[in-house]
PDB file with one MODEL, atoms N, CA, C and O in Angstrom:
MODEL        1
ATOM      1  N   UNK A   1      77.913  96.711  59.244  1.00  0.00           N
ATOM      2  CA  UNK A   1      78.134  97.490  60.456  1.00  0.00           C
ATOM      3  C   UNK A   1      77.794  98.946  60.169  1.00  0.00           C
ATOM      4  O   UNK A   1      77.880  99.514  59.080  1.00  0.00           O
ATOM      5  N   UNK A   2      77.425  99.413  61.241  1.00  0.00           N
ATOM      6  CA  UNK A   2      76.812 101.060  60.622  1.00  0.00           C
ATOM      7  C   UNK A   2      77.795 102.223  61.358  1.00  0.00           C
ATOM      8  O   UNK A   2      78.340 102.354  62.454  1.00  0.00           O
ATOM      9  N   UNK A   3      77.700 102.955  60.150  1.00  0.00           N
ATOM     10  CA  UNK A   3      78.664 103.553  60.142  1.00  0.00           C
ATOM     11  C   UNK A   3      78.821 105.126  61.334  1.00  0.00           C
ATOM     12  O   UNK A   3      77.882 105.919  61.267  1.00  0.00           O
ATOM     13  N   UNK A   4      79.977 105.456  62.322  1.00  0.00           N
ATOM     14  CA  UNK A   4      78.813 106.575  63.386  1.00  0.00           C
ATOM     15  C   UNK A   4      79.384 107.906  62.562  1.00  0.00           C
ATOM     16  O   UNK A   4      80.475 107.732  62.019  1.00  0.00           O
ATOM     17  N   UNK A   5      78.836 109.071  62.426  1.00  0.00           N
ATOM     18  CA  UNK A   5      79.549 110.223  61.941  1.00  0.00           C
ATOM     19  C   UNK A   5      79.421 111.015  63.553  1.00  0.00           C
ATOM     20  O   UNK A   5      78.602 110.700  64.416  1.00  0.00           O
ATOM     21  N   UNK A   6      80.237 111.869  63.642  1.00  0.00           N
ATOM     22  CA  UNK A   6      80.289 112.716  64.653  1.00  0.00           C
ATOM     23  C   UNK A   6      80.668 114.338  64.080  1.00  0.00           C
ATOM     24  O   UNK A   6      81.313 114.795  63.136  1.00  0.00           O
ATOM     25  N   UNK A   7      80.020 114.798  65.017  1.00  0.00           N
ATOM     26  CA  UNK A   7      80.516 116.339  63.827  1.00  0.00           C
ATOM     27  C   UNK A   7      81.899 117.027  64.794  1.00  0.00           C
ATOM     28  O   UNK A   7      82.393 116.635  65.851  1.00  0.00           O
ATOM     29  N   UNK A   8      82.284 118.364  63.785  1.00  0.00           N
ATOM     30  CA  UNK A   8      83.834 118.340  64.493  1.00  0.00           C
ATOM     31  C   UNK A   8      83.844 118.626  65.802  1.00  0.00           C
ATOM     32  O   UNK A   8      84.724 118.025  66.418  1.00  0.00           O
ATOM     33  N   UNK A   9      83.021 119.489  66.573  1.00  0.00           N
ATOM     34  CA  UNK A   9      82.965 119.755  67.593  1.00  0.00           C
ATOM     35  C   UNK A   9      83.054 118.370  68.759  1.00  0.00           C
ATOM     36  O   UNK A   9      83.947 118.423  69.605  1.00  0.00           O
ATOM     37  N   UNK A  10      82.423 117.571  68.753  1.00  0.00           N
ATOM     38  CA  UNK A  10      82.631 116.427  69.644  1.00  0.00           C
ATOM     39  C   UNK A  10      83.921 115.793  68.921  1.00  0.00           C
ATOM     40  O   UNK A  10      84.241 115.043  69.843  1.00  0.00           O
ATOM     41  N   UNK A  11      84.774 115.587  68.046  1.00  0.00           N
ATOM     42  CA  UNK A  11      85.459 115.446  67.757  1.00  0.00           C
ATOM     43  C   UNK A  11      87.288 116.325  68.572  1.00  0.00           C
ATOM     44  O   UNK A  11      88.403 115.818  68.692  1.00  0.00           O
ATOM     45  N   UNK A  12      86.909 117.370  68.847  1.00  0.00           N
ATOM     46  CA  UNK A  12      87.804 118.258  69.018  1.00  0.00           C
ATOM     47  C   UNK A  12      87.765 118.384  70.584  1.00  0.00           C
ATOM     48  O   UNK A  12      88.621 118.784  71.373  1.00  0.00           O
ATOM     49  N   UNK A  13      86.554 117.934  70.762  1.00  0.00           N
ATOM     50  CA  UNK A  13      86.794 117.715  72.548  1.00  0.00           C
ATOM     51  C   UNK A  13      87.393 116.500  72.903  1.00  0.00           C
ATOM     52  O   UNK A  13      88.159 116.492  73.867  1.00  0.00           O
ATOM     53  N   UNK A  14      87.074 115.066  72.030  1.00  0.00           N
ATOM     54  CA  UNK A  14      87.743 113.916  72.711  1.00  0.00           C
ATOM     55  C   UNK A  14      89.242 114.475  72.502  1.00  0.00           C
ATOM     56  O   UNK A  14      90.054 114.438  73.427  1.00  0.00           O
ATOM     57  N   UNK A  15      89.632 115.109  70.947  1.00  0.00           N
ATOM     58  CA  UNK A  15      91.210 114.659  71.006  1.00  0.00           C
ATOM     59  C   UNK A  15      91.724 116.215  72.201  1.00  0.00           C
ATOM     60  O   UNK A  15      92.899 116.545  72.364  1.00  0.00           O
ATOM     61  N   UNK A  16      90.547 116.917  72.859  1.00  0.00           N
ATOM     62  CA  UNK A  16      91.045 117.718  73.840  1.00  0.00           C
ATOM     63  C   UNK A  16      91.547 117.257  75.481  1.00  0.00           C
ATOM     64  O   UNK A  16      92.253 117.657  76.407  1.00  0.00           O
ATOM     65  N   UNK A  17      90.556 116.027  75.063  1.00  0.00           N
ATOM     66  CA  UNK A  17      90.349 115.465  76.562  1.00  0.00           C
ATOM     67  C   UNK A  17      91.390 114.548  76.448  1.00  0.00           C
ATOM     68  O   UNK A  17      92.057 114.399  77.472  1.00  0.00           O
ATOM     69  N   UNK A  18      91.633 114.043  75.694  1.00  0.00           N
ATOM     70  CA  UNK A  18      92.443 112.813  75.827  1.00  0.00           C
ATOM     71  C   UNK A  18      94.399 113.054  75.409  1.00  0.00           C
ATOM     72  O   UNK A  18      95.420 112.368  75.352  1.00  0.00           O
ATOM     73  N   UNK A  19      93.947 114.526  75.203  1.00  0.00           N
ATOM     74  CA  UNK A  19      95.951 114.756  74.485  1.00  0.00           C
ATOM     75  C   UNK A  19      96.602 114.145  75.408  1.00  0.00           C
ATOM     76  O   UNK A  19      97.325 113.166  75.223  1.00  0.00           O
ATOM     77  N   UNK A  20      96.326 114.834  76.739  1.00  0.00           N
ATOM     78  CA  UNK A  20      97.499 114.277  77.463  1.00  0.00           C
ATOM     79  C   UNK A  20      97.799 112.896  77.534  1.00  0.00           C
ATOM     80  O   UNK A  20      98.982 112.587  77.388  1.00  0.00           O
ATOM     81  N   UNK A  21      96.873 111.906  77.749  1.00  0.00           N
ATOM     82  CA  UNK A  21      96.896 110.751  77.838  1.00  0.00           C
ATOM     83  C   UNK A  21      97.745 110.342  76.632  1.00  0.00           C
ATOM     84  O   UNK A  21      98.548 109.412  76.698  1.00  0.00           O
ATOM     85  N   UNK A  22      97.497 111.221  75.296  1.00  0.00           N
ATOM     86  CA  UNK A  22      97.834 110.709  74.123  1.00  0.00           C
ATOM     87  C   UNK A  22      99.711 110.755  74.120  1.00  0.00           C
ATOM     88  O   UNK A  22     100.608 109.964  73.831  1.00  0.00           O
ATOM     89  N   UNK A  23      99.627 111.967  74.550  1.00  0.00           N
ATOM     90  CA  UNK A  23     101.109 112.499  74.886  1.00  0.00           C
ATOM     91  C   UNK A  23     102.126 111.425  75.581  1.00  0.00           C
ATOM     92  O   UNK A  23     103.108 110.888  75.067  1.00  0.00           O
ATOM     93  N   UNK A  24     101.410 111.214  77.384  1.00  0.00           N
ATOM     94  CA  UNK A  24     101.957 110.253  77.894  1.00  0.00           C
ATOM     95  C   UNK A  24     102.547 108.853  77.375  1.00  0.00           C
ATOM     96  O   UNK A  24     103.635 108.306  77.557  1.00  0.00           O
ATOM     97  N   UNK A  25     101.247 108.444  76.561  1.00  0.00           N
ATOM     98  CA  UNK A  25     101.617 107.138  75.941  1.00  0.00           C
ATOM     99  C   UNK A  25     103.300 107.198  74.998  1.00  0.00           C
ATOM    100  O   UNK A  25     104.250 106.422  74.893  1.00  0.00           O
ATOM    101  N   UNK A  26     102.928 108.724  74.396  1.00  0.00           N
ATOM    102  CA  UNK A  26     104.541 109.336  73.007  1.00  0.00           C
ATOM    103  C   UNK A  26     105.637 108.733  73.485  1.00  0.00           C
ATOM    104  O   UNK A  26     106.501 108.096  72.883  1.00  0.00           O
ATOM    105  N   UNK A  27     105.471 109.115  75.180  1.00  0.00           N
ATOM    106  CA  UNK A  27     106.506 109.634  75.269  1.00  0.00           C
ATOM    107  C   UNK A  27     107.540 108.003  75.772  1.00  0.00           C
ATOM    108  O   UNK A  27     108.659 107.890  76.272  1.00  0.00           O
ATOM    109  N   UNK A  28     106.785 107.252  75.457  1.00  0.00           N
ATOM    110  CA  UNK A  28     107.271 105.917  76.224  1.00  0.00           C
ATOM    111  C   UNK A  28     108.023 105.135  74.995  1.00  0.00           C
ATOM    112  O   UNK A  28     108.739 104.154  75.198  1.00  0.00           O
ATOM    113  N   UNK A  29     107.718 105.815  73.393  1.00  0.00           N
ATOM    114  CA  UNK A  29     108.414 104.778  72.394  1.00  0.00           C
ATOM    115  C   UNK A  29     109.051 106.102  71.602  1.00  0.00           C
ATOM    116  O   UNK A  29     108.949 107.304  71.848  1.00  0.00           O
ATOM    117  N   UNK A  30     109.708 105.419  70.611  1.00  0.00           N
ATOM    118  CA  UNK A  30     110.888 105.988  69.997  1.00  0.00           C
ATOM    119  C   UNK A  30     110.253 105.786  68.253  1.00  0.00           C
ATOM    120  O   UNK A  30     109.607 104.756  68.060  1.00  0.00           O
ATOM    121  N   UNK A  31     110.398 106.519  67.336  1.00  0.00           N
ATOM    122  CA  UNK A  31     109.996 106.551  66.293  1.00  0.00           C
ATOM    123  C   UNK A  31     111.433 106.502  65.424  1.00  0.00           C
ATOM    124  O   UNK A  31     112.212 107.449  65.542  1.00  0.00           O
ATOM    125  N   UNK A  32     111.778 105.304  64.497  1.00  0.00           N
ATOM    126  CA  UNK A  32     112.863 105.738  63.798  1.00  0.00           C
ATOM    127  C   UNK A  32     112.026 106.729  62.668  1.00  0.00           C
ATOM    128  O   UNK A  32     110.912 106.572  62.169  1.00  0.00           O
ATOM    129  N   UNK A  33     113.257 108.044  62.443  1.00  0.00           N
ATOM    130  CA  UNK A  33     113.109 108.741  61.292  1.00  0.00           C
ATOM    131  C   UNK A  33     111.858 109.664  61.644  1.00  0.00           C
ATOM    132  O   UNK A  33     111.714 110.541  60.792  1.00  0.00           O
ATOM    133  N   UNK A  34     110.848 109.710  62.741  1.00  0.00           N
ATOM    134  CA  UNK A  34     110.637 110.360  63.102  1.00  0.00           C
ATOM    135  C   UNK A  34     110.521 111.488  64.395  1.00  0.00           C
ATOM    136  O   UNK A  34     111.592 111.460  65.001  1.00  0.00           O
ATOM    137  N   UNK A  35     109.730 112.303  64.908  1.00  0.00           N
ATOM    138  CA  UNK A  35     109.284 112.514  65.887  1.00  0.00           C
ATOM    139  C   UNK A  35     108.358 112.555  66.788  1.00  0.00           C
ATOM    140  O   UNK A  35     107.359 111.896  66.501  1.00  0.00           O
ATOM    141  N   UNK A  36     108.333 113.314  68.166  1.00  0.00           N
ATOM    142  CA  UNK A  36     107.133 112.683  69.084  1.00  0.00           C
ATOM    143  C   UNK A  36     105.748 113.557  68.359  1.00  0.00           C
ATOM    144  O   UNK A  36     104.630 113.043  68.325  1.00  0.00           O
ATOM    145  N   UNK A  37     105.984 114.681  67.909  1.00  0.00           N
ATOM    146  CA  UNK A  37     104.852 115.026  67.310  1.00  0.00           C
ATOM    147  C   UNK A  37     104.152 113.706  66.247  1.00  0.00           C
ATOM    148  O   UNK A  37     102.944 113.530  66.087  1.00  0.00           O
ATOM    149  N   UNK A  38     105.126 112.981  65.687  1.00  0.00           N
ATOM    150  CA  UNK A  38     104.452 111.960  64.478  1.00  0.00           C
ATOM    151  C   UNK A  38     103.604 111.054  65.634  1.00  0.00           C
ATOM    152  O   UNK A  38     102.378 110.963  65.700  1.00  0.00           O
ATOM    153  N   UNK A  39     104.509 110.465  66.449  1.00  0.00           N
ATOM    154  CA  UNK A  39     103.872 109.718  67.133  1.00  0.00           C
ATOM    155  C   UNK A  39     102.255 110.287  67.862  1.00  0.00           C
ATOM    156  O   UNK A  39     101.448 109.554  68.434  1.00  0.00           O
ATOM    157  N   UNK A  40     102.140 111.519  67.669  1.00  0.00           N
ATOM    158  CA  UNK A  40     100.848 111.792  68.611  1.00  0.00           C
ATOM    159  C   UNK A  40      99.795 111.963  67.771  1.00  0.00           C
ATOM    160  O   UNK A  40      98.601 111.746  67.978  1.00  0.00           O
ATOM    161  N   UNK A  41     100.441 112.444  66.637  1.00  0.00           N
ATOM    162  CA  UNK A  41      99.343 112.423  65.105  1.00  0.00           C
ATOM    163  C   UNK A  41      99.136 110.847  64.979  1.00  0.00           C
ATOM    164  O   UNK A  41      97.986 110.483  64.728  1.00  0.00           O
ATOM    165  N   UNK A  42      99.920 110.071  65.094  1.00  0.00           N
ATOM    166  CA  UNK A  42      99.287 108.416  65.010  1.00  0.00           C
ATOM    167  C   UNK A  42      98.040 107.921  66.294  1.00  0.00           C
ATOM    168  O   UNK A  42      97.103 107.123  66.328  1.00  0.00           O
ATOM    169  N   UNK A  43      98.544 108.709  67.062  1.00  0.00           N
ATOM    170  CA  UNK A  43      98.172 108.745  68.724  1.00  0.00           C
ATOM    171  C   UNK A  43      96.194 109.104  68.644  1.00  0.00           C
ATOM    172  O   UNK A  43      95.271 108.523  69.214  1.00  0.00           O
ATOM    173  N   UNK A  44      96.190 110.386  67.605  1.00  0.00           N
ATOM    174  CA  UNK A  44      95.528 110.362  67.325  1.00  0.00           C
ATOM    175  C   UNK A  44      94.541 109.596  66.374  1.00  0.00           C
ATOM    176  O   UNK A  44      93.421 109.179  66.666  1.00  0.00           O
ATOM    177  N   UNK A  45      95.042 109.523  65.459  1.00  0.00           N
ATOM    178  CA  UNK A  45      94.241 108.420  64.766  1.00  0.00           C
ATOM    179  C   UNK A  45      93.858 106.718  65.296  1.00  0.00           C
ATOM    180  O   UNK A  45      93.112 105.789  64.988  1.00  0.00           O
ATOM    181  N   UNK A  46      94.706 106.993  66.084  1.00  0.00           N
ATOM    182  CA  UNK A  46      94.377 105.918  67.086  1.00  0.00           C
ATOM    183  C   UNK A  46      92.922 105.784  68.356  1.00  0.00           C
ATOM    184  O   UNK A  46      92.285 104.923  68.962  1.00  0.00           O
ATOM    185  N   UNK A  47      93.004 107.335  68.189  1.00  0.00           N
ATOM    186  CA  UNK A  47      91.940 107.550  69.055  1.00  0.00           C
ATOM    187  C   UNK A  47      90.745 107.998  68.013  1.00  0.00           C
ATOM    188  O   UNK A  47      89.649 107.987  68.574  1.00  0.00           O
ATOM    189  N   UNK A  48      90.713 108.269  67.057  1.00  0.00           N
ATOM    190  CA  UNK A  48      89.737 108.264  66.130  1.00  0.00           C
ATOM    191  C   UNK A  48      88.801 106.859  65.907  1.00  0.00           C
ATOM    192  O   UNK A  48      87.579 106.717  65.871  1.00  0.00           O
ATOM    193  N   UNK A  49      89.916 105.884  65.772  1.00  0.00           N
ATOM    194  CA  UNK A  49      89.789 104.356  65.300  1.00  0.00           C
ATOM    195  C   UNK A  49      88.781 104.023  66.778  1.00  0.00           C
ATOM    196  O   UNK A  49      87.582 103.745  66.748  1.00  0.00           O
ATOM    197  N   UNK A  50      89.414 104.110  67.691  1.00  0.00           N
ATOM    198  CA  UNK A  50      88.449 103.679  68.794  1.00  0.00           C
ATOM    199  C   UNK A  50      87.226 104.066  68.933  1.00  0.00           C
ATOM    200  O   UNK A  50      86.399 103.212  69.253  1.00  0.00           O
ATOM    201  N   UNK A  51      86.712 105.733  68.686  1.00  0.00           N
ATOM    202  CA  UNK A  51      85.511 106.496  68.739  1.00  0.00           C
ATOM    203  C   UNK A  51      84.422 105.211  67.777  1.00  0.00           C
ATOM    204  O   UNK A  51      83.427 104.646  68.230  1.00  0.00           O
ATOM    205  N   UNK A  52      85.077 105.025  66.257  1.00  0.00           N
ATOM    206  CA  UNK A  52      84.072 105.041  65.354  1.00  0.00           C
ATOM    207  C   UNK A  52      84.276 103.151  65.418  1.00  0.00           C
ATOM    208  O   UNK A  52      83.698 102.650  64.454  1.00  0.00           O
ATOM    209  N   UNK A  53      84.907 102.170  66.266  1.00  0.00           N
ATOM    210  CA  UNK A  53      85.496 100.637  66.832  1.00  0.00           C
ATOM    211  C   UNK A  53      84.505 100.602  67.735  1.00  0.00           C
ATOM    212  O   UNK A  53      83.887  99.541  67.823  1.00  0.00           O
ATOM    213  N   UNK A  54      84.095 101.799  68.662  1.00  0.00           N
ATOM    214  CA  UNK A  54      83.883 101.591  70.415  1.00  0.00           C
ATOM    215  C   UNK A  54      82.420 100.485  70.088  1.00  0.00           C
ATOM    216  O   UNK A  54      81.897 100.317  68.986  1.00  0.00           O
ATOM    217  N   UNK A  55      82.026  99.880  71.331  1.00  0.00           N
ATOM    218  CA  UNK A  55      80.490  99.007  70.895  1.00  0.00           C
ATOM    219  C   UNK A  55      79.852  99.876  72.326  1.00  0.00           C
ATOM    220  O   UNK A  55      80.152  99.970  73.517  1.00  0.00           O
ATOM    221  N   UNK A  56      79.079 100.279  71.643  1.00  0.00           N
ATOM    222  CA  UNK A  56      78.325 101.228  72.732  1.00  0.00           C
ATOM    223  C   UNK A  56      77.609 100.281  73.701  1.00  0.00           C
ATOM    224  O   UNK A  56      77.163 100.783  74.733  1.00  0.00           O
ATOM    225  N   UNK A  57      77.478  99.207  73.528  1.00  0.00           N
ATOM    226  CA  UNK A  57      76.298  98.532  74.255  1.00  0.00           C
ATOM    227  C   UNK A  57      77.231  97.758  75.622  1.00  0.00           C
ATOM    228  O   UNK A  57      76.711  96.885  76.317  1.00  0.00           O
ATOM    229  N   UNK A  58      78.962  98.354  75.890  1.00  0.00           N
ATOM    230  CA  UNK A  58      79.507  97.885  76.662  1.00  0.00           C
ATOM    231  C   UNK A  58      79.467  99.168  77.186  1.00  0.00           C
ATOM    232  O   UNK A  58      80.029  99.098  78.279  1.00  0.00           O
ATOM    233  N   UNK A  59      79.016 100.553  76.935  1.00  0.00           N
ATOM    234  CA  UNK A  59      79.365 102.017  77.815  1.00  0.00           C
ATOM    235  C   UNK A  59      79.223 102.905  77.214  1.00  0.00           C
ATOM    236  O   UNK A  59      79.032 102.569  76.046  1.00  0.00           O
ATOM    237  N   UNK A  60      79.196 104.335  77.393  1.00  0.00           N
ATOM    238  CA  UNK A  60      79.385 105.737  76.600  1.00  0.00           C
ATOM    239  C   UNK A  60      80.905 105.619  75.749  1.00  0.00           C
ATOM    240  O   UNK A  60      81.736 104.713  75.695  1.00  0.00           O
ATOM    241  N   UNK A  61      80.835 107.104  75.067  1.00  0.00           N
ATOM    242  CA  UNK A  61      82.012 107.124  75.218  1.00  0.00           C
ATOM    243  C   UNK A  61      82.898 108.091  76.171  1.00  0.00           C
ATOM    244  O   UNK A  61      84.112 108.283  76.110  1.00  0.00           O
ATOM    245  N   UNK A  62      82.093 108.561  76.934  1.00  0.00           N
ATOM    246  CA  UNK A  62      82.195 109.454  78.622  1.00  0.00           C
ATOM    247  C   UNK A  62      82.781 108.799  79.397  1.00  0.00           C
ATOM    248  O   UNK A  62      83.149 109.522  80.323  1.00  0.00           O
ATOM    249  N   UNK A  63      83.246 107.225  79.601  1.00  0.00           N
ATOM    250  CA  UNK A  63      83.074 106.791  80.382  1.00  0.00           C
ATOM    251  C   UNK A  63      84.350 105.555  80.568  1.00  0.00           C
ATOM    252  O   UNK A  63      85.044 105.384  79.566  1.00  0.00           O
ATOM    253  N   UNK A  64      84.688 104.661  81.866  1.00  0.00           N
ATOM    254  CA  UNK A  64      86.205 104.455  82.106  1.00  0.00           C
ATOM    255  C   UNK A  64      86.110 103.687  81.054  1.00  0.00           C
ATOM    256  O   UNK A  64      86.904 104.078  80.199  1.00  0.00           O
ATOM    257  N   UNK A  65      85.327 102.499  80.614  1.00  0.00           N
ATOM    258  CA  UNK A  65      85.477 101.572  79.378  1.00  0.00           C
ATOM    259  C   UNK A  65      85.576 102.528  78.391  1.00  0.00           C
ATOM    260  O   UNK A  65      86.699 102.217  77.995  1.00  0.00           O
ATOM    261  N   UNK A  66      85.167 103.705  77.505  1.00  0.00           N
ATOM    262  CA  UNK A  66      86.077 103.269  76.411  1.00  0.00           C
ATOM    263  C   UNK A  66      87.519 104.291  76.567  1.00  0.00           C
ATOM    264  O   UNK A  66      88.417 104.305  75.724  1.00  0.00           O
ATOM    265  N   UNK A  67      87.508 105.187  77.931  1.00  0.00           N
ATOM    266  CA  UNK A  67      89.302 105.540  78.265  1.00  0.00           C
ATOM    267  C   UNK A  67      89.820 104.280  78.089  1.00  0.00           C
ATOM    268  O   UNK A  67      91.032 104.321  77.874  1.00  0.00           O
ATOM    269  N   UNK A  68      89.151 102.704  78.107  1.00  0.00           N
ATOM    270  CA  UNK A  68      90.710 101.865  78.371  1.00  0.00           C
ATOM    271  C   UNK A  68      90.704 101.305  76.622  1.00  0.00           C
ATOM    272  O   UNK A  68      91.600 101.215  75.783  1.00  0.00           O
ATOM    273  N   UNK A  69      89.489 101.058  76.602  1.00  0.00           N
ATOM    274  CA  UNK A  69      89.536 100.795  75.020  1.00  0.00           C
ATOM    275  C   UNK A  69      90.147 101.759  74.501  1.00  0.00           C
ATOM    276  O   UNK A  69      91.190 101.183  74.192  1.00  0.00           O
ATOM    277  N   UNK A  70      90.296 102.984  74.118  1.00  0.00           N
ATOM    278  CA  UNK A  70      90.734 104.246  73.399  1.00  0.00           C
ATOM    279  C   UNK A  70      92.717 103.909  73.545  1.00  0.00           C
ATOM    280  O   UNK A  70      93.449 103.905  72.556  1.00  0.00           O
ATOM    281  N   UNK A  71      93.310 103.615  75.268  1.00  0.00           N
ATOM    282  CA  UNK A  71      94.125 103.614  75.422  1.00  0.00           C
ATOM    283  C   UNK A  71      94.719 102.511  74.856  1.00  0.00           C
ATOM    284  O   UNK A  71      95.943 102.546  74.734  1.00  0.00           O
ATOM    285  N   UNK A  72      94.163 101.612  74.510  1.00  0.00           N
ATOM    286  CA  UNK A  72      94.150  99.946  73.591  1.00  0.00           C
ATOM    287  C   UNK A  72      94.748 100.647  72.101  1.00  0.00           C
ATOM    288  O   UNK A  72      95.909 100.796  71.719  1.00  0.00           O
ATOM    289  N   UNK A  73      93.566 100.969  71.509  1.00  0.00           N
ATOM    290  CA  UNK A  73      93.718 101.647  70.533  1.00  0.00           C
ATOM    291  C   UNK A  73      95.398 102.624  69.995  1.00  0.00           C
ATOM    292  O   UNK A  73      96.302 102.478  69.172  1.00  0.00           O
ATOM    293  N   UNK A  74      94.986 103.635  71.118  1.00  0.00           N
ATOM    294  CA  UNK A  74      95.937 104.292  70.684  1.00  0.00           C
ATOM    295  C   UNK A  74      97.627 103.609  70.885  1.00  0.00           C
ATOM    296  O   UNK A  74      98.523 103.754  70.053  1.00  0.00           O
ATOM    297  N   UNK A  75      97.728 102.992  71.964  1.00  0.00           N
ATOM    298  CA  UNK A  75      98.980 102.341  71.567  1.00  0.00           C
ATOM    299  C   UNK A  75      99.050 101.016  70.579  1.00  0.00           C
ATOM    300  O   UNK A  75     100.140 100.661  70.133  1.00  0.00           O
ATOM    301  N   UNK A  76      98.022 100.411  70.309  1.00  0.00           N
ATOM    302  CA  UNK A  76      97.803  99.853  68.882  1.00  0.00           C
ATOM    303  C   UNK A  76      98.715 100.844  67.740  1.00  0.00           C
ATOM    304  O   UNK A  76      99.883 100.752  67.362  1.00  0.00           O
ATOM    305  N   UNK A  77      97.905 101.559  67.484  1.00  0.00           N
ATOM    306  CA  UNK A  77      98.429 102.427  66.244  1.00  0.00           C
ATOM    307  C   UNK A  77      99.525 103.072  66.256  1.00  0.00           C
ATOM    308  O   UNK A  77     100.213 103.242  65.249  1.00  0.00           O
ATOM    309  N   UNK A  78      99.849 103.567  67.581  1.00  0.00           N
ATOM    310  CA  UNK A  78     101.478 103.695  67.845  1.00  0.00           C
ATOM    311  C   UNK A  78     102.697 102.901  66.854  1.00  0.00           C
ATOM    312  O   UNK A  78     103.389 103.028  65.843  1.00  0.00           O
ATOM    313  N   UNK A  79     102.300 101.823  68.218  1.00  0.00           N
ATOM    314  CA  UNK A  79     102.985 100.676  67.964  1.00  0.00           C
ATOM    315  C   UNK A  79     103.401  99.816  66.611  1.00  0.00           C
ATOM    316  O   UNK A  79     104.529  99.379  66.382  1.00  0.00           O
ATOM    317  N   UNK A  80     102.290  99.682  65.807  1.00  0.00           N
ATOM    318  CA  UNK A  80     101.953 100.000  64.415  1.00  0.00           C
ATOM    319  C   UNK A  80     103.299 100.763  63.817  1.00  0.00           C
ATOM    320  O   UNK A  80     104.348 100.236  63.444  1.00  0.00           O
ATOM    321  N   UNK A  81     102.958 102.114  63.840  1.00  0.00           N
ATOM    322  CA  UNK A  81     103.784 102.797  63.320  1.00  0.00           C
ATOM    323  C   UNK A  81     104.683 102.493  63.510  1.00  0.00           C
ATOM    324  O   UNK A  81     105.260 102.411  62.426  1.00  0.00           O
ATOM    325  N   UNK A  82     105.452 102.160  64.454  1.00  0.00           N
ATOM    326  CA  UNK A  82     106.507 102.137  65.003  1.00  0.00           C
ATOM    327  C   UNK A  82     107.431 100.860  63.955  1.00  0.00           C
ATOM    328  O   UNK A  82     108.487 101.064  63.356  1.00  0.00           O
ATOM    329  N   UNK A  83     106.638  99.576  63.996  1.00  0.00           N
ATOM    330  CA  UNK A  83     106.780  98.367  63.142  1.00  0.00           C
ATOM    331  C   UNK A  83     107.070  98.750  61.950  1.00  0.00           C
ATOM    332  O   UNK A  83     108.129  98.423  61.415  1.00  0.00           O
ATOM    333  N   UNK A  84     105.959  99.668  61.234  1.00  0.00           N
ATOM    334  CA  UNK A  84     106.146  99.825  60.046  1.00  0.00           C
ATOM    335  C   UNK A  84     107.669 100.646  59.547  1.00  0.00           C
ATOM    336  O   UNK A  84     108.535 100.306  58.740  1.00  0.00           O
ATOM    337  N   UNK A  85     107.533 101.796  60.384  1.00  0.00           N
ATOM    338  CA  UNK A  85     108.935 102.543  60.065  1.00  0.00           C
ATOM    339  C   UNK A  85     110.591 101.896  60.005  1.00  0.00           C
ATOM    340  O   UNK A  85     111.504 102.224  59.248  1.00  0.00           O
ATOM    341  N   UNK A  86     110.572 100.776  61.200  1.00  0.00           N
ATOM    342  CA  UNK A  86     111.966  99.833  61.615  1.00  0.00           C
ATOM    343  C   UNK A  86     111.661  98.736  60.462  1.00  0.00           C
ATOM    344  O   UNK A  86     112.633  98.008  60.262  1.00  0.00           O
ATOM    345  N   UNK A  87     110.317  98.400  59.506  1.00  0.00           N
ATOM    346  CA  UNK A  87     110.393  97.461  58.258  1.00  0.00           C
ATOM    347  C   UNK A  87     111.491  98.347  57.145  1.00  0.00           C
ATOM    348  O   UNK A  87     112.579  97.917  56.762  1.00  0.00           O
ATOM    349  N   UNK A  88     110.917  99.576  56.795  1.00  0.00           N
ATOM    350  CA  UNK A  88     111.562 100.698  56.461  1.00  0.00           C
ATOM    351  C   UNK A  88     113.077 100.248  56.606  1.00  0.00           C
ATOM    352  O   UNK A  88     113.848  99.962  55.689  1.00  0.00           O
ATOM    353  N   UNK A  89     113.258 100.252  57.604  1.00  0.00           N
ATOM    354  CA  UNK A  89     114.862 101.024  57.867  1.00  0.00           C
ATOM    355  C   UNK A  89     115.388  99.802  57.403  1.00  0.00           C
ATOM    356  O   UNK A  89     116.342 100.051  56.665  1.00  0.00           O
ATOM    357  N   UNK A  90     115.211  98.733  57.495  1.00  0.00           N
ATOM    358  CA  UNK A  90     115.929  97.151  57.302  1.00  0.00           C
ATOM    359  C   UNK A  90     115.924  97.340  55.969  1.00  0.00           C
ATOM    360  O   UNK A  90     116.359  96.465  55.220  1.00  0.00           O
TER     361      UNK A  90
ENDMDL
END
């Protein structure tokens, strides 16, 4: 699979365009041991995972397919976190 690089600038606009969305999603789960900032730094990497995941040959990444893929994503990795931390606590 080949690999996409993006330089920081398009980088710094998706996670510009998409905070809020990223935010919204925070604000719906609970992090043991942490906070909503952790959750949005996951939020992000969640939305990283989707950029360099997305299959271009279904859309841009401008465009509503990969907002829903991205939103897939990012509560993926949330959620994730979330699992991993409550393995933690047990």
């Amino acid at each position: 699979m080949e690999r996409k690089e993006f330089d920081e600038e398009i980088i710094e606009k998706l996670a510009k365009n998409y905070a809020s969305m990223i935010r919204s999603i925070c604000r719906r789960y609970y992090l043991v041991g942490g906070t909503i900032d952790d959750l949005y730094q996951e939020g992000m990497i969640g939305l990283m995972e989707a950029v360099k995941k997305f299959d271009e040959t279904k859309g841009t990444i401008g465009d509503d397919s990969f907002k829903k893929f991205a939103m897939i994503c990012v509560k993926h990795h949330i959620l994730d976190a979330i699992k991993h931390a409550n393995t933690k606590k047990n």
